C-alpha positions as a LaTeX table, in Angstrom:
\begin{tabular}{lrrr}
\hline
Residue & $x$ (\AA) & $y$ (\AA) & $z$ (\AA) \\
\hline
Unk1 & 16.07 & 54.53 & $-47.03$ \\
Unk2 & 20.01 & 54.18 & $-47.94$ \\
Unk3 & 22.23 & 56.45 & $-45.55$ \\
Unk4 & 24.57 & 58.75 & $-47.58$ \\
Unk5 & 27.60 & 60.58 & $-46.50$ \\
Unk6 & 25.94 & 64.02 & $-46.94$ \\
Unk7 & 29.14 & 65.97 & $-47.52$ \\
Unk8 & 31.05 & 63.60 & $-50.04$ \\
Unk9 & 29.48 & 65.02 & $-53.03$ \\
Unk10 & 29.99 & 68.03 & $-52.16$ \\
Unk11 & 33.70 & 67.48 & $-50.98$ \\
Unk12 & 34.25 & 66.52 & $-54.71$ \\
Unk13 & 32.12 & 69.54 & $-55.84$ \\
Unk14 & 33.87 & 71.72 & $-54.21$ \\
Unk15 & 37.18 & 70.80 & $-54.99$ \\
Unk16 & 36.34 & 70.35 & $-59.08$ \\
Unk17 & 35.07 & 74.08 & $-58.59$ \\
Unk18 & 38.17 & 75.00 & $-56.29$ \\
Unk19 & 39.93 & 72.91 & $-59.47$ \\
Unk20 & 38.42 & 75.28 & $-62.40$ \\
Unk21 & 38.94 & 78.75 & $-60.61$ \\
Unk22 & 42.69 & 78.24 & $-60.58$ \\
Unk23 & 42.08 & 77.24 & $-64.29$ \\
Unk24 & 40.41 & 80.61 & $-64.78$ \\
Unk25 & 43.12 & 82.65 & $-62.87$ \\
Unk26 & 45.88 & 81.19 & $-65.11$ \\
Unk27 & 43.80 & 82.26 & $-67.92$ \\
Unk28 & 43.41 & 85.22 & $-66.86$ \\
Unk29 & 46.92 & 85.60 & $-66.71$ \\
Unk30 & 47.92 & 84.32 & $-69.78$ \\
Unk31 & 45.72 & 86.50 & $-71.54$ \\
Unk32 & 47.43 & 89.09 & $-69.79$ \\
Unk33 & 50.54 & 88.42 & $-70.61$ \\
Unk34 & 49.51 & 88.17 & $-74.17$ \\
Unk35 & 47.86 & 91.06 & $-74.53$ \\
Unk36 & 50.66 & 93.07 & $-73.38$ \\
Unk37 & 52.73 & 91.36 & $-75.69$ \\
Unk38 & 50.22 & 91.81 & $-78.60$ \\
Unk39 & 49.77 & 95.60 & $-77.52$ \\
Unk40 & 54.06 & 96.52 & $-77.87$ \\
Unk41 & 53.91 & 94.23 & $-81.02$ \\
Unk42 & 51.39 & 96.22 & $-82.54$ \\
Unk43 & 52.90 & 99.68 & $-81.43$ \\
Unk44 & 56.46 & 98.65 & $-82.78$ \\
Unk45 & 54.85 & 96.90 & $-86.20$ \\
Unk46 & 51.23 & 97.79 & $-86.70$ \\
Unk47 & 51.64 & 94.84 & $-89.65$ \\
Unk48 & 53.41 & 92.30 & $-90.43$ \\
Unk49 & 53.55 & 88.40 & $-90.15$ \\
Unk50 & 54.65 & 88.62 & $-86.18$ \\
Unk51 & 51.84 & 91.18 & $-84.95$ \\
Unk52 & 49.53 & 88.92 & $-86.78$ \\
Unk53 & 51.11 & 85.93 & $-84.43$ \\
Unk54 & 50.73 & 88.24 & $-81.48$ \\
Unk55 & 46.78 & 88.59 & $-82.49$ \\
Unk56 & 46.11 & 85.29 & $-82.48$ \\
Unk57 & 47.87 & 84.48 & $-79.43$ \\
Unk58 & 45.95 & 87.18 & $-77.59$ \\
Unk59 & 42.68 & 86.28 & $-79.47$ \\
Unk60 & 43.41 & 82.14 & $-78.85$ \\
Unk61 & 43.76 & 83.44 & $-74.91$ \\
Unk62 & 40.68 & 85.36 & $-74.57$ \\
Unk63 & 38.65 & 82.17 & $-75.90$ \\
Unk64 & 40.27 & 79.83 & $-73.48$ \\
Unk65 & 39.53 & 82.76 & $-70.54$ \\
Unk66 & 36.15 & 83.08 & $-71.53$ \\
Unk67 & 35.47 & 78.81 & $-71.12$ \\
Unk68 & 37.68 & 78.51 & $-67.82$ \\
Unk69 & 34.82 & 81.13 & $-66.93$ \\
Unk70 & 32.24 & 79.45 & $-68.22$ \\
Unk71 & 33.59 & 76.01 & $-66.71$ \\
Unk72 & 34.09 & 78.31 & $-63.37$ \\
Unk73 & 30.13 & 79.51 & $-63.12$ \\
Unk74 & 29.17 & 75.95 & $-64.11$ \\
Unk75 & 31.40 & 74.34 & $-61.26$ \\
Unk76 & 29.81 & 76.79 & $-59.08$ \\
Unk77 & 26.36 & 76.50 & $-60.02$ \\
Unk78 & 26.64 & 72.47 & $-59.01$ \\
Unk79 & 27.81 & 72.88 & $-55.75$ \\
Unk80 & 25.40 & 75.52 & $-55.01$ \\
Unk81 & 22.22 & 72.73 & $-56.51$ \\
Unk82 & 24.28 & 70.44 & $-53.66$ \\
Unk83 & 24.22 & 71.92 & $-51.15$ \\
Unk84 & 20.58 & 73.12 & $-51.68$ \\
Unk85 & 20.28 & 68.82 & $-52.25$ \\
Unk86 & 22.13 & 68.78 & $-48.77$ \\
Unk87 & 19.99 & 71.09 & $-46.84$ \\
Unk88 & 16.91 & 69.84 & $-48.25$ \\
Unk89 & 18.19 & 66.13 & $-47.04$ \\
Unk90 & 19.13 & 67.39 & $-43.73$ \\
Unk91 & 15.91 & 69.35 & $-43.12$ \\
Unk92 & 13.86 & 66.39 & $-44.40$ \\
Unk93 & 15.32 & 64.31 & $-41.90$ \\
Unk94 & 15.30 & 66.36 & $-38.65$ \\
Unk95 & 11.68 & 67.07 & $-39.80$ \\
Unk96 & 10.63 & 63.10 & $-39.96$ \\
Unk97 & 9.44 & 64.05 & $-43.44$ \\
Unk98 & 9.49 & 62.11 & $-47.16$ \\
Unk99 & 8.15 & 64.74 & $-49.15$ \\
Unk100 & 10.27 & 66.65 & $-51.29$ \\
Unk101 & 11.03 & 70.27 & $-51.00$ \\
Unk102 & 9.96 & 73.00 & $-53.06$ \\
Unk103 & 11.65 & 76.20 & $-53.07$ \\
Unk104 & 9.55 & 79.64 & $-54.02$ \\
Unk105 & 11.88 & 79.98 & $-57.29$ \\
Unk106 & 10.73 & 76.58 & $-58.64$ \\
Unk107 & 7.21 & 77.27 & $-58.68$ \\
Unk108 & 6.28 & 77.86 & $-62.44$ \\
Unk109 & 9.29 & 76.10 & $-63.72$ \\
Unk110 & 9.29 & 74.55 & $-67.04$ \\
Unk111 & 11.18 & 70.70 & $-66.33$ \\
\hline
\end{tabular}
């Protein structure tokens, strides 16, 4: 059996998730920003070549929000699986046991 350093995974897990939720708070803020500046675009000049700009700078913000989120729930989702992985380690060996662990929401679970 190799020993592992139980928590250096994670470490890194948990600082690419700490990583992508400041990503997806200066999303957030950019789109912010750029809505706003869309929205008194628009009420000055409902038309014209610079609303249009303002659009698709709003538009072009809301995409990159909506993948820092995505990247966010991802990031989060792995170091939730590792420290499952962790636990499952841990337990395993204060138990004396090999066997792997299954959890009540894998049962029925298509690999």
């Amino acid at each position: 059996m190799t020993k592992r350093d139980l928590g250096t995974n994670l470490r890194a897990l948990q600082a690419a998730y700490d990583d992508a939720n400041r990503r997806l708070t200066a999303a957030r803020e950019t789109e912010k920003s750029t809505s706003r500046a869309y929205d008194a675009r628009r009420r000055r000049t409902p038309m014209g070549i610079q609303t249009e700009r303002a659009r698709n700078a709003w538009a072009i913000a809301l995409v990159d929000w909506a993948g820092a989120l995505v990247a966010r729930e991802a990031a989060k989702d792995r170091v939730r699986a590792e420290r499952r992985d962790v636990d499952d380690t841990a337990m395993g060996a204060l138990m004396g046991s090999e066997r792997p662990v299954v959890h009540e929401a894998d049962q029925g679970a298509t690999p």
